[in-house]
mmCIF file of N, CA and C in Angstrom:
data_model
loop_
_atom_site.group_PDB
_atom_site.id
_atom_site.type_symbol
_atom_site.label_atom_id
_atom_site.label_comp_id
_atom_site.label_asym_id
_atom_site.label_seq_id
_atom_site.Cartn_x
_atom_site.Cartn_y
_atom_site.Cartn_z
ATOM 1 N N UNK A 16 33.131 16.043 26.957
ATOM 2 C CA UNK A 16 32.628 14.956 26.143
ATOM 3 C C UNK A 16 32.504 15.457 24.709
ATOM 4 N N UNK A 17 33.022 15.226 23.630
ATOM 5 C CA UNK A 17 33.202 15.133 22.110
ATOM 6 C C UNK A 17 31.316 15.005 21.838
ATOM 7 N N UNK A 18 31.249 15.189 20.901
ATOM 8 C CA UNK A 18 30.096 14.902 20.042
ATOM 9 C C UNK A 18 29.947 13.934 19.992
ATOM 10 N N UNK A 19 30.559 13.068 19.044
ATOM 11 C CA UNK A 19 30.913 11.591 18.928
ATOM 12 C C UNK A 19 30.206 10.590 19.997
ATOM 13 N N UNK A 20 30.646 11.109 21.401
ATOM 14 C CA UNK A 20 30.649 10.558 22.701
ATOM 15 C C UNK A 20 29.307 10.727 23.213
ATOM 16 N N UNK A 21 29.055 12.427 23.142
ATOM 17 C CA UNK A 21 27.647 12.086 22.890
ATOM 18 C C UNK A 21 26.174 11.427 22.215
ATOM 19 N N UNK A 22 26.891 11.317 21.131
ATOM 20 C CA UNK A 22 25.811 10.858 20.409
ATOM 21 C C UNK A 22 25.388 9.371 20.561
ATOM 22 N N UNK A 23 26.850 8.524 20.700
ATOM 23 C CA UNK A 23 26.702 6.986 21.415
ATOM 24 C C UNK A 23 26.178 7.135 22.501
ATOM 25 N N UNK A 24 25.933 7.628 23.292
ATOM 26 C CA UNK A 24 25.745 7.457 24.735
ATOM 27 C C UNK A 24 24.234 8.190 24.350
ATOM 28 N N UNK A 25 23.897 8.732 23.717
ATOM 29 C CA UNK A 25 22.232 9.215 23.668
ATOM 30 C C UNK A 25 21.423 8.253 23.003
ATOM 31 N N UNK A 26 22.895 7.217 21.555
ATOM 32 C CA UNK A 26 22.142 6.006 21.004
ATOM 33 C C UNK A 26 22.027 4.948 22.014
ATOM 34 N N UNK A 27 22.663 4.919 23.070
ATOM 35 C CA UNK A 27 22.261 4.130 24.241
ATOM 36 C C UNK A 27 21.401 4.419 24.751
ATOM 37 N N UNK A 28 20.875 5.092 25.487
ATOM 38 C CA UNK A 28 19.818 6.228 26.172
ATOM 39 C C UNK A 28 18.690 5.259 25.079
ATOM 40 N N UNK A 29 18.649 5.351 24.150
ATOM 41 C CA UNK A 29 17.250 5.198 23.062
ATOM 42 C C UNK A 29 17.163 4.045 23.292
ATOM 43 N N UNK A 30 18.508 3.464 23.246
ATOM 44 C CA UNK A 30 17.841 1.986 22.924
ATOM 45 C C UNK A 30 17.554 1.499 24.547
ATOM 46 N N UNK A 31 18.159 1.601 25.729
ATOM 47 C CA UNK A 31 17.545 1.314 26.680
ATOM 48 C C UNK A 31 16.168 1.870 26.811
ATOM 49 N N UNK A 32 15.451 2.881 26.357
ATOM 50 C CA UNK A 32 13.985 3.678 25.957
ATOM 51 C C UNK A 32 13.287 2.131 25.531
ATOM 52 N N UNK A 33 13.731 1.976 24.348
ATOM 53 C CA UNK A 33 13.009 1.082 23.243
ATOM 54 C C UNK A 33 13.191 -0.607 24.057
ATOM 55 N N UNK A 34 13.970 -1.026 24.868
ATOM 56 C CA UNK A 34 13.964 -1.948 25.587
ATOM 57 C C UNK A 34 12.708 -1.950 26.652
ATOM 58 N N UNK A 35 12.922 -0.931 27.396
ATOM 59 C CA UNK A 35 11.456 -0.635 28.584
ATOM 60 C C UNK A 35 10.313 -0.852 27.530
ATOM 61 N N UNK A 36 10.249 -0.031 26.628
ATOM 62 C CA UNK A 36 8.698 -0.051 25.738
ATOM 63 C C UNK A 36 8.217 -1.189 24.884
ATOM 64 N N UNK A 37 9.714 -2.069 24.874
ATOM 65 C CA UNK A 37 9.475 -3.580 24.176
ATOM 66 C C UNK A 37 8.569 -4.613 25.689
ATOM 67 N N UNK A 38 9.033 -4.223 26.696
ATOM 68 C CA UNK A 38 8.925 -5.250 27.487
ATOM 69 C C UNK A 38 7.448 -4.502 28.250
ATOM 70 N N UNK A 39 7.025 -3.224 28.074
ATOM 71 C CA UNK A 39 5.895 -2.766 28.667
ATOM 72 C C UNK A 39 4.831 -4.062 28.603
ATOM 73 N N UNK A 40 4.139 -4.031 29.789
ATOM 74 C CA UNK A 40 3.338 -5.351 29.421
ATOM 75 C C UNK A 40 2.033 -4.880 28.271
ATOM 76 N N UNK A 41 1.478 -3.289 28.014
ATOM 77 C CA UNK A 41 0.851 -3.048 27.036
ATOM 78 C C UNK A 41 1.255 -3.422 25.104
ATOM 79 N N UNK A 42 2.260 -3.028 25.195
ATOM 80 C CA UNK A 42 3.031 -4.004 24.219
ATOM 81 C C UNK A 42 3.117 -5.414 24.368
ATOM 82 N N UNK A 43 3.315 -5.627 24.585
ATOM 83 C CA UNK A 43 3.786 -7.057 25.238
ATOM 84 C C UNK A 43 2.351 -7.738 24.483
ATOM 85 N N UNK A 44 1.367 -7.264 25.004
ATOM 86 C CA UNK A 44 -0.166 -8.054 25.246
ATOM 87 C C UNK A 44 0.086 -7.404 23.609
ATOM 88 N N UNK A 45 0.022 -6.275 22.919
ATOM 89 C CA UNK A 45 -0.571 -6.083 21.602
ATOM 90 C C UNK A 45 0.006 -7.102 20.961
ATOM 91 N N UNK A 46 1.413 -7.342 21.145
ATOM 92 C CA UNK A 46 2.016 -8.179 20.042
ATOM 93 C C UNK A 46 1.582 -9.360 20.272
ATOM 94 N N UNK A 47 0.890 -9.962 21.474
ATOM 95 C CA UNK A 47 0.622 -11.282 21.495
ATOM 96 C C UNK A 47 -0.568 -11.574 20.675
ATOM 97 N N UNK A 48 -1.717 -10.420 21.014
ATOM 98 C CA UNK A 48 -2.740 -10.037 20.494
ATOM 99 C C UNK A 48 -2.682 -10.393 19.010
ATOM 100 N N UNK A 49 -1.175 -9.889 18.333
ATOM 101 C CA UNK A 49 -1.618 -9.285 16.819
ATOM 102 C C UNK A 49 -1.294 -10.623 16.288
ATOM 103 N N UNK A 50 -0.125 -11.263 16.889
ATOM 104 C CA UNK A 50 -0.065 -12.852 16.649
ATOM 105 C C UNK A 50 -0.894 -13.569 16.798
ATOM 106 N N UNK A 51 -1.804 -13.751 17.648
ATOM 107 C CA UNK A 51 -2.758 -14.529 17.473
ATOM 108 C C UNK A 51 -3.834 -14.596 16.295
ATOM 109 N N UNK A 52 -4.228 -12.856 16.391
ATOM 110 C CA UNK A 52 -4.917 -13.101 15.197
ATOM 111 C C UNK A 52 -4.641 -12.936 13.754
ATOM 112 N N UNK A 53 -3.430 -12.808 13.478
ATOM 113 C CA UNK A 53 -2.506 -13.056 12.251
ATOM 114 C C UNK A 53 -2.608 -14.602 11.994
ATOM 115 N N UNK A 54 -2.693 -15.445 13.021
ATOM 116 C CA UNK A 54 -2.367 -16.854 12.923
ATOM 117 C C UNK A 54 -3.731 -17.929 13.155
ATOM 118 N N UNK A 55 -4.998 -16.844 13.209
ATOM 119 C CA UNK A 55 -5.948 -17.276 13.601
ATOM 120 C C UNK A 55 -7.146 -17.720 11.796
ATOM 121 N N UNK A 56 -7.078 -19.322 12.365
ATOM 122 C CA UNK A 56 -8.188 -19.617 10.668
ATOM 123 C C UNK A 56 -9.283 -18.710 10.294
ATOM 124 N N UNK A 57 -9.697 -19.054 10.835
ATOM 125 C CA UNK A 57 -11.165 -17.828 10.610
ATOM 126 C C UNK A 57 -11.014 -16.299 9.766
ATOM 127 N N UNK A 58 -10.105 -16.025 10.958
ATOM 128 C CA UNK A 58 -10.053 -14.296 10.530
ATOM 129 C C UNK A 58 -9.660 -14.196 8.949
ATOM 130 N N UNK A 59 -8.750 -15.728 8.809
ATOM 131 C CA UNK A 59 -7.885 -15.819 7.589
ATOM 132 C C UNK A 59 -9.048 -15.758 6.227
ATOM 133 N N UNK A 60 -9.681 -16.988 7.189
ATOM 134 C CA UNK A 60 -10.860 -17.405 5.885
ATOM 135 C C UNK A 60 -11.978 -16.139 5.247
ATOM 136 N N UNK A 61 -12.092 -15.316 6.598
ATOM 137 C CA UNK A 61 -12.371 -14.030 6.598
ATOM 138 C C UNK A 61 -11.896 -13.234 5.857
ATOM 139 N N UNK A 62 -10.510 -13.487 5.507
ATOM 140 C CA UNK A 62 -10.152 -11.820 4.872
ATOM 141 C C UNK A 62 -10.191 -12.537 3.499
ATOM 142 N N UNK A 63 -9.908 -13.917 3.085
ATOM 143 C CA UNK A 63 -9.637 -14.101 1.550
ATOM 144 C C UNK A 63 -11.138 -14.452 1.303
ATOM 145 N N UNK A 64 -12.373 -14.266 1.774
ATOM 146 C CA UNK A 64 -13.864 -14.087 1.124
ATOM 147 C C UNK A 64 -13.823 -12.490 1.001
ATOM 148 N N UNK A 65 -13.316 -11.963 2.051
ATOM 149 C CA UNK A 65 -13.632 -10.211 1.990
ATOM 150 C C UNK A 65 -12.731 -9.580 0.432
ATOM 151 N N UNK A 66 -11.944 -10.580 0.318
ATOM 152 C CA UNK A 66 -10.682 -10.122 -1.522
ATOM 153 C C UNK A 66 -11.629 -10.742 -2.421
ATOM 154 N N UNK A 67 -12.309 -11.828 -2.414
ATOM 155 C CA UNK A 67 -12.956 -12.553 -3.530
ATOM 156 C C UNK A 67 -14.206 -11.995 -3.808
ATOM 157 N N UNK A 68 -14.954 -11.297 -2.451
ATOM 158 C CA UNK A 68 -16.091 -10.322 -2.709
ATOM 159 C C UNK A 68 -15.490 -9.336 -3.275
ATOM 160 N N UNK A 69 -14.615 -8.201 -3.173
ATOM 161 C CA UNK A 69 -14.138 -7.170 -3.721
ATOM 162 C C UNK A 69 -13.402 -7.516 -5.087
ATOM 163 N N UNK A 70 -12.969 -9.125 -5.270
ATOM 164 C CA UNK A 70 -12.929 -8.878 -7.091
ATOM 165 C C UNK A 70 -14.096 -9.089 -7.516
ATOM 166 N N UNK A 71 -15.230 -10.329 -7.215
ATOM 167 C CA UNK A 71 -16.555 -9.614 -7.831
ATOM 168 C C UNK A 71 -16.934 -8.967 -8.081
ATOM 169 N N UNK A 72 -16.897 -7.908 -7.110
ATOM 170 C CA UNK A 72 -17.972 -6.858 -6.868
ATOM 171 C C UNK A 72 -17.105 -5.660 -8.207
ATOM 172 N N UNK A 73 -15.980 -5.444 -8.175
ATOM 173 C CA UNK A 73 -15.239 -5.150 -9.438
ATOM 174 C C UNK A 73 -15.395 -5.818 -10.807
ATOM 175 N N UNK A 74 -15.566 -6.828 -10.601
ATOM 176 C CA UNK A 74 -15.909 -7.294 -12.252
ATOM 177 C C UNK A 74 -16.720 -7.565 -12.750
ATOM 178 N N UNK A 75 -17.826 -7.500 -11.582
ATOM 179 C CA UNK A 75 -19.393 -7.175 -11.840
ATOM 180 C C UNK A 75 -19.464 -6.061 -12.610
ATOM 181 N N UNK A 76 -18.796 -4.558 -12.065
ATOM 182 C CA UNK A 76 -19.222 -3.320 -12.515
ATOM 183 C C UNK A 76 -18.279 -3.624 -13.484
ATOM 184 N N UNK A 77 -17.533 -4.037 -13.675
ATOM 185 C CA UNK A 77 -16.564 -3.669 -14.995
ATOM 186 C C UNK A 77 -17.254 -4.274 -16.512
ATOM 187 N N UNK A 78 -18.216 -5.677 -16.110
ATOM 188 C CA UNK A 78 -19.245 -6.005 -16.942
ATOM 189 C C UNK A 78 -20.209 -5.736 -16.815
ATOM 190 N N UNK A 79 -20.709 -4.559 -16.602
ATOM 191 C CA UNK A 79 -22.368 -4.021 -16.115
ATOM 192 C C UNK A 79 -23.282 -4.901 -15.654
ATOM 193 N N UNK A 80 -22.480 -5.069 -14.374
ATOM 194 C CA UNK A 80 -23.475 -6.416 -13.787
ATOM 195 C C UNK A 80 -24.056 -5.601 -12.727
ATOM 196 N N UNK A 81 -24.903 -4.861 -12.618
ATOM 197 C CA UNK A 81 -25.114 -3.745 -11.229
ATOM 198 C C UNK A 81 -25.844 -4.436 -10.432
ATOM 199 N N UNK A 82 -27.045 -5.436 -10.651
ATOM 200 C CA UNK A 82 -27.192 -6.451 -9.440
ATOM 201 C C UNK A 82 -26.234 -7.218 -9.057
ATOM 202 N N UNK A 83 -25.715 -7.952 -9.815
ATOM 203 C CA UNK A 83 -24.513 -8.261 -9.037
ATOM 204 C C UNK A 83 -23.486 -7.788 -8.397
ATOM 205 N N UNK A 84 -23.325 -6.547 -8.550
ATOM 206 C CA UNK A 84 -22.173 -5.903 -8.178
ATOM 207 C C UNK A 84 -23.138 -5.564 -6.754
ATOM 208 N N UNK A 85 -24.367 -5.130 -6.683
ATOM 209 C CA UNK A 85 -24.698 -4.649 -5.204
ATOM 210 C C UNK A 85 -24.858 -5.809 -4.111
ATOM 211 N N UNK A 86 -25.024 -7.000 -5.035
ATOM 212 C CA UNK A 86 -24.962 -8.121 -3.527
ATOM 213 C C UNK A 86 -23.391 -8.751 -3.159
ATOM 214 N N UNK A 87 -22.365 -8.146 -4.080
ATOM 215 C CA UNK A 87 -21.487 -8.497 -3.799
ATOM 216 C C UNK A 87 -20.759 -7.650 -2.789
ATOM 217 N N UNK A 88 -21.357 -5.877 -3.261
ATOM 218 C CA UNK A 88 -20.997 -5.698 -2.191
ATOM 219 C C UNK A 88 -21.859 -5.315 -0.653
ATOM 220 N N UNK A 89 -22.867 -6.192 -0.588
ATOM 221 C CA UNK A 89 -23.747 -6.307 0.608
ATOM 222 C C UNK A 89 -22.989 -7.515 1.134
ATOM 223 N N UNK A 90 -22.479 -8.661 0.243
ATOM 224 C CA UNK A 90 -21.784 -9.477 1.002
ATOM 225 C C UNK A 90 -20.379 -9.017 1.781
ATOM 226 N N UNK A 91 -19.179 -8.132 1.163
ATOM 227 C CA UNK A 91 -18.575 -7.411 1.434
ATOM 228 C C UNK A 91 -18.404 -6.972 2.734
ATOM 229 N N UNK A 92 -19.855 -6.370 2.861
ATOM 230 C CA UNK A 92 -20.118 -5.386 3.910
ATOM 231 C C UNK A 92 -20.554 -6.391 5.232
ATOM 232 N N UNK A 93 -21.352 -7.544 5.014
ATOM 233 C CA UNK A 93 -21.359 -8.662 5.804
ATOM 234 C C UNK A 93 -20.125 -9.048 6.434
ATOM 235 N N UNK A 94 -19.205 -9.592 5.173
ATOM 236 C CA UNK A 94 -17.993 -9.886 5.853
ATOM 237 C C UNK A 94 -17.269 -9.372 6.744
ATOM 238 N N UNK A 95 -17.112 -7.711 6.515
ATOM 239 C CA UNK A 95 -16.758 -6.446 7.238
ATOM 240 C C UNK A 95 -17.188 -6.859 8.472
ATOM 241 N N UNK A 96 -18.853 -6.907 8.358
ATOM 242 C CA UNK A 96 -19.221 -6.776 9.915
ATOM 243 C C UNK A 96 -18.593 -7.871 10.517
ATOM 244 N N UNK A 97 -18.424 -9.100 10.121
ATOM 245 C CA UNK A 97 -18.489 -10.295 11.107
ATOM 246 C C UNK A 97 -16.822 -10.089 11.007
ATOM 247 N N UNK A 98 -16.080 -10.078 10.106
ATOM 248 C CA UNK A 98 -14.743 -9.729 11.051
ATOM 249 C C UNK A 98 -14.620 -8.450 12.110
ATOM 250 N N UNK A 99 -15.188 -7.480 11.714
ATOM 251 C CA UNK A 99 -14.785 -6.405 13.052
ATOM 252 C C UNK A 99 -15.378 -6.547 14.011
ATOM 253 N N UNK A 100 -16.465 -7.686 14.171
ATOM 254 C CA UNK A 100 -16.914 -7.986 15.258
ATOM 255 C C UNK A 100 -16.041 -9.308 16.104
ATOM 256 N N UNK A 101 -15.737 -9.649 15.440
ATOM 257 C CA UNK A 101 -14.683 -11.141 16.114
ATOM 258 C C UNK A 101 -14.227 -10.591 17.268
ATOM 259 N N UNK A 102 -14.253 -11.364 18.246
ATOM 260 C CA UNK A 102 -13.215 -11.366 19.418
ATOM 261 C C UNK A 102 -11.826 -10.662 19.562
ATOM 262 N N UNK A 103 -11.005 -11.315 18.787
ATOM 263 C CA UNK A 103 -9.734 -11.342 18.318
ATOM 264 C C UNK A 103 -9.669 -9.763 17.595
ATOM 265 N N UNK A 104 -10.424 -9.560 16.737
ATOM 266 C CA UNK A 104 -10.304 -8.073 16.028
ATOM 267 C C UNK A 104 -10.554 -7.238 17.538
ATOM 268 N N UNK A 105 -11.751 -7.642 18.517
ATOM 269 C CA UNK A 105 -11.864 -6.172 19.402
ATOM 270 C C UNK A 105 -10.835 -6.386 19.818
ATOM 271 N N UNK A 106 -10.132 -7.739 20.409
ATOM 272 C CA UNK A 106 -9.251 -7.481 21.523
ATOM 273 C C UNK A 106 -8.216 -6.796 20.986
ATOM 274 N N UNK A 107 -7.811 -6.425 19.297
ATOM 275 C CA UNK A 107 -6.822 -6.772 18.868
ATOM 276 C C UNK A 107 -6.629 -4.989 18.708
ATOM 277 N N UNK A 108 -7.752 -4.417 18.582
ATOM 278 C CA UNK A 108 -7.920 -2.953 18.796
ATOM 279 C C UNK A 108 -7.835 -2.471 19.872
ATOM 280 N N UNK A 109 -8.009 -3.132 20.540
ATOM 281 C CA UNK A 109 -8.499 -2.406 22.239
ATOM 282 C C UNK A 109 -6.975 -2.818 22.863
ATOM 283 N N UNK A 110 -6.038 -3.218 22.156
ATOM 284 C CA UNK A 110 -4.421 -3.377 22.506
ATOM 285 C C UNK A 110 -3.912 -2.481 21.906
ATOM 286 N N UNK A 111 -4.085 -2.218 20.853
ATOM 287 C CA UNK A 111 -3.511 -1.314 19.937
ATOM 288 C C UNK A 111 -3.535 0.275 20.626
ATOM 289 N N UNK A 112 -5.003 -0.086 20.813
ATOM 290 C CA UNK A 112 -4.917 1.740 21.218
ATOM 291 C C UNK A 112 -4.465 1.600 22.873
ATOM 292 N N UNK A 113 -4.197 0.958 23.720
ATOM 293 C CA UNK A 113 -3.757 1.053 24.819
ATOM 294 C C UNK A 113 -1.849 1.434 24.489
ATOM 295 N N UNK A 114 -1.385 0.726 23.519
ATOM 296 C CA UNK A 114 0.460 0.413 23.512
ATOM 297 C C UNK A 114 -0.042 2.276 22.979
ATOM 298 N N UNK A 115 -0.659 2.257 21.795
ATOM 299 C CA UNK A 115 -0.387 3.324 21.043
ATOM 300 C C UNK A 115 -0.503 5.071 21.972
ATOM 301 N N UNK A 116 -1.193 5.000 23.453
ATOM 302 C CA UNK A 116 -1.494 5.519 24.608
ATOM 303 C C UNK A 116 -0.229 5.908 24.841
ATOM 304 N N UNK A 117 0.728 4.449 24.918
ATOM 305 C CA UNK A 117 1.674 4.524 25.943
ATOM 306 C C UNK A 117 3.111 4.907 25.239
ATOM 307 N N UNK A 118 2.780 4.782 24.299
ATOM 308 C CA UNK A 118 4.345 5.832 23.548
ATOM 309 C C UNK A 118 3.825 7.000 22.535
ATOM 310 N N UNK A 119 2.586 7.478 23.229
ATOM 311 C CA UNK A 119 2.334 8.898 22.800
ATOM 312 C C UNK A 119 2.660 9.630 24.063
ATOM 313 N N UNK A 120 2.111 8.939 25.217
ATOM 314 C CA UNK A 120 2.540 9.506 26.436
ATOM 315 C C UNK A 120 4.058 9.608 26.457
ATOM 316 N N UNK A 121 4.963 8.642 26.221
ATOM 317 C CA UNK A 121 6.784 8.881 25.994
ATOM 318 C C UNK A 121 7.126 9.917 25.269
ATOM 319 N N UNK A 122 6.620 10.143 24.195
ATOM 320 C CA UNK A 122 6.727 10.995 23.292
ATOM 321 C C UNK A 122 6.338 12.225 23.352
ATOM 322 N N UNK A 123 5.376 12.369 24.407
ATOM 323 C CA UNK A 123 5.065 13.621 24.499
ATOM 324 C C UNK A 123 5.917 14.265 26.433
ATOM 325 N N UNK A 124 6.504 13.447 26.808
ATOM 326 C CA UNK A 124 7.162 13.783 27.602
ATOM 327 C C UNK A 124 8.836 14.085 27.051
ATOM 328 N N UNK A 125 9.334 13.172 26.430
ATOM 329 C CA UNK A 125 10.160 13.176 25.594
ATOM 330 C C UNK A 125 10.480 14.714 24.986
ATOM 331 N N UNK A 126 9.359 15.012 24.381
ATOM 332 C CA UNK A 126 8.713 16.798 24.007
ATOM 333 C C UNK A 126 9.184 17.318 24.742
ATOM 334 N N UNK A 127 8.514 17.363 25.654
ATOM 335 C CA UNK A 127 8.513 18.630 26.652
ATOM 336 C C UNK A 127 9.728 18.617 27.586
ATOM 337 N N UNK A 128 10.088 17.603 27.840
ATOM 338 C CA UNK A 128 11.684 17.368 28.662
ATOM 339 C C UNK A 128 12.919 18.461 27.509
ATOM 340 N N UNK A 129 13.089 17.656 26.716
ATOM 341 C CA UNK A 129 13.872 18.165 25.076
ATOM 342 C C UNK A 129 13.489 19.719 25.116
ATOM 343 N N UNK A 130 12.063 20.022 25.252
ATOM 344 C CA UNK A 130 11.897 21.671 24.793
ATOM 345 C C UNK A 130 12.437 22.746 26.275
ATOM 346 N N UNK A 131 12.449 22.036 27.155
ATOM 347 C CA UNK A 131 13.179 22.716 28.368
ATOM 348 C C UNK A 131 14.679 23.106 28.178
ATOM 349 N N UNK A 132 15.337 21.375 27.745
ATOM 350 C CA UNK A 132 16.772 22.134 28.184
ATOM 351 C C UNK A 132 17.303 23.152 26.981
ATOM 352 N N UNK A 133 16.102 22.710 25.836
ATOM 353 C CA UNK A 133 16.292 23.902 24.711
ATOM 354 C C UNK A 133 16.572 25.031 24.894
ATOM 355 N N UNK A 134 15.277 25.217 25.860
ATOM 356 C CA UNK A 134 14.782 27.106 26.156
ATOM 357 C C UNK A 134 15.437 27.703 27.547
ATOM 358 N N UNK A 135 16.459 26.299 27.852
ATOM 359 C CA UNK A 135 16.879 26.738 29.350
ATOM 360 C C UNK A 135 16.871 26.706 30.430
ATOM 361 N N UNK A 136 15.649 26.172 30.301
ATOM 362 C CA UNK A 136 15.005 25.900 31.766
ATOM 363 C C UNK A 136 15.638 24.963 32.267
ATOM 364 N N UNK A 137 16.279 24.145 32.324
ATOM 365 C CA UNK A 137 16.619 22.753 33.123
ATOM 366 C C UNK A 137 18.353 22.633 32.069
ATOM 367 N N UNK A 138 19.034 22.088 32.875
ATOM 368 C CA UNK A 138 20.201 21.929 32.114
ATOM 369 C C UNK A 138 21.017 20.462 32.703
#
């Protein structure tokens, strides 16, 4: 087998890899996950008060407004809480780190398979 020959046939190998890990149902669920709350009002309305507190709270200090600048960013920090508390944000973490589990685990087999036929052991 040529190089060439190999190398298509290992870019096959990957992409049948990246097919299994598209369709893993841990993936599967993150991306549904991340769509939802990409597409979800709230979180939305959530993040453009959490930008409008952080230009306040900037142009407070930029005009020596230091009470204002500290309730802007106590509001800030409000906002913070009530989005990372949302539903949608835990579930949306608690997917993340499950997919992110499951192609560290590939990857680290991937490793150690690769460092064998390196050193010999397996051919």
């Amino acid at each position: 087998m040529t190089f060439l020959e190999e190398e298509k046939q290992l870019e096959q190998e990957v992409e049948k890899l990246l097919d299994l890990l598209k369709n893993h149902e841990s993936v599967q669920q993150f991306q549904a996950v991340r769509n939802r709350a990409e597409n979800h009002p709230k979180l939305k309305e959530l993040e453009a008060q959490i930008k409008a507190a952080q230009k306040d709270a900037v142009n407070f200090e930029h005009y020596g407004k230091p009470e204002a600048q500290r309730q802007a960013v106590a509001e800030i920090n409000r906002l913070n809480k009530e989005y990372k508390s949302h539903p949608l944000v835990e579930s949306y973490r608690q997917s993340l780190i499950e997919a992110d589990e499951l192609l560290q685990h590939v990857s680290t087999m991937i490793q150690k398979n690769v460092n064998r036929v390196i050193e010999g052991e397996e051919e």
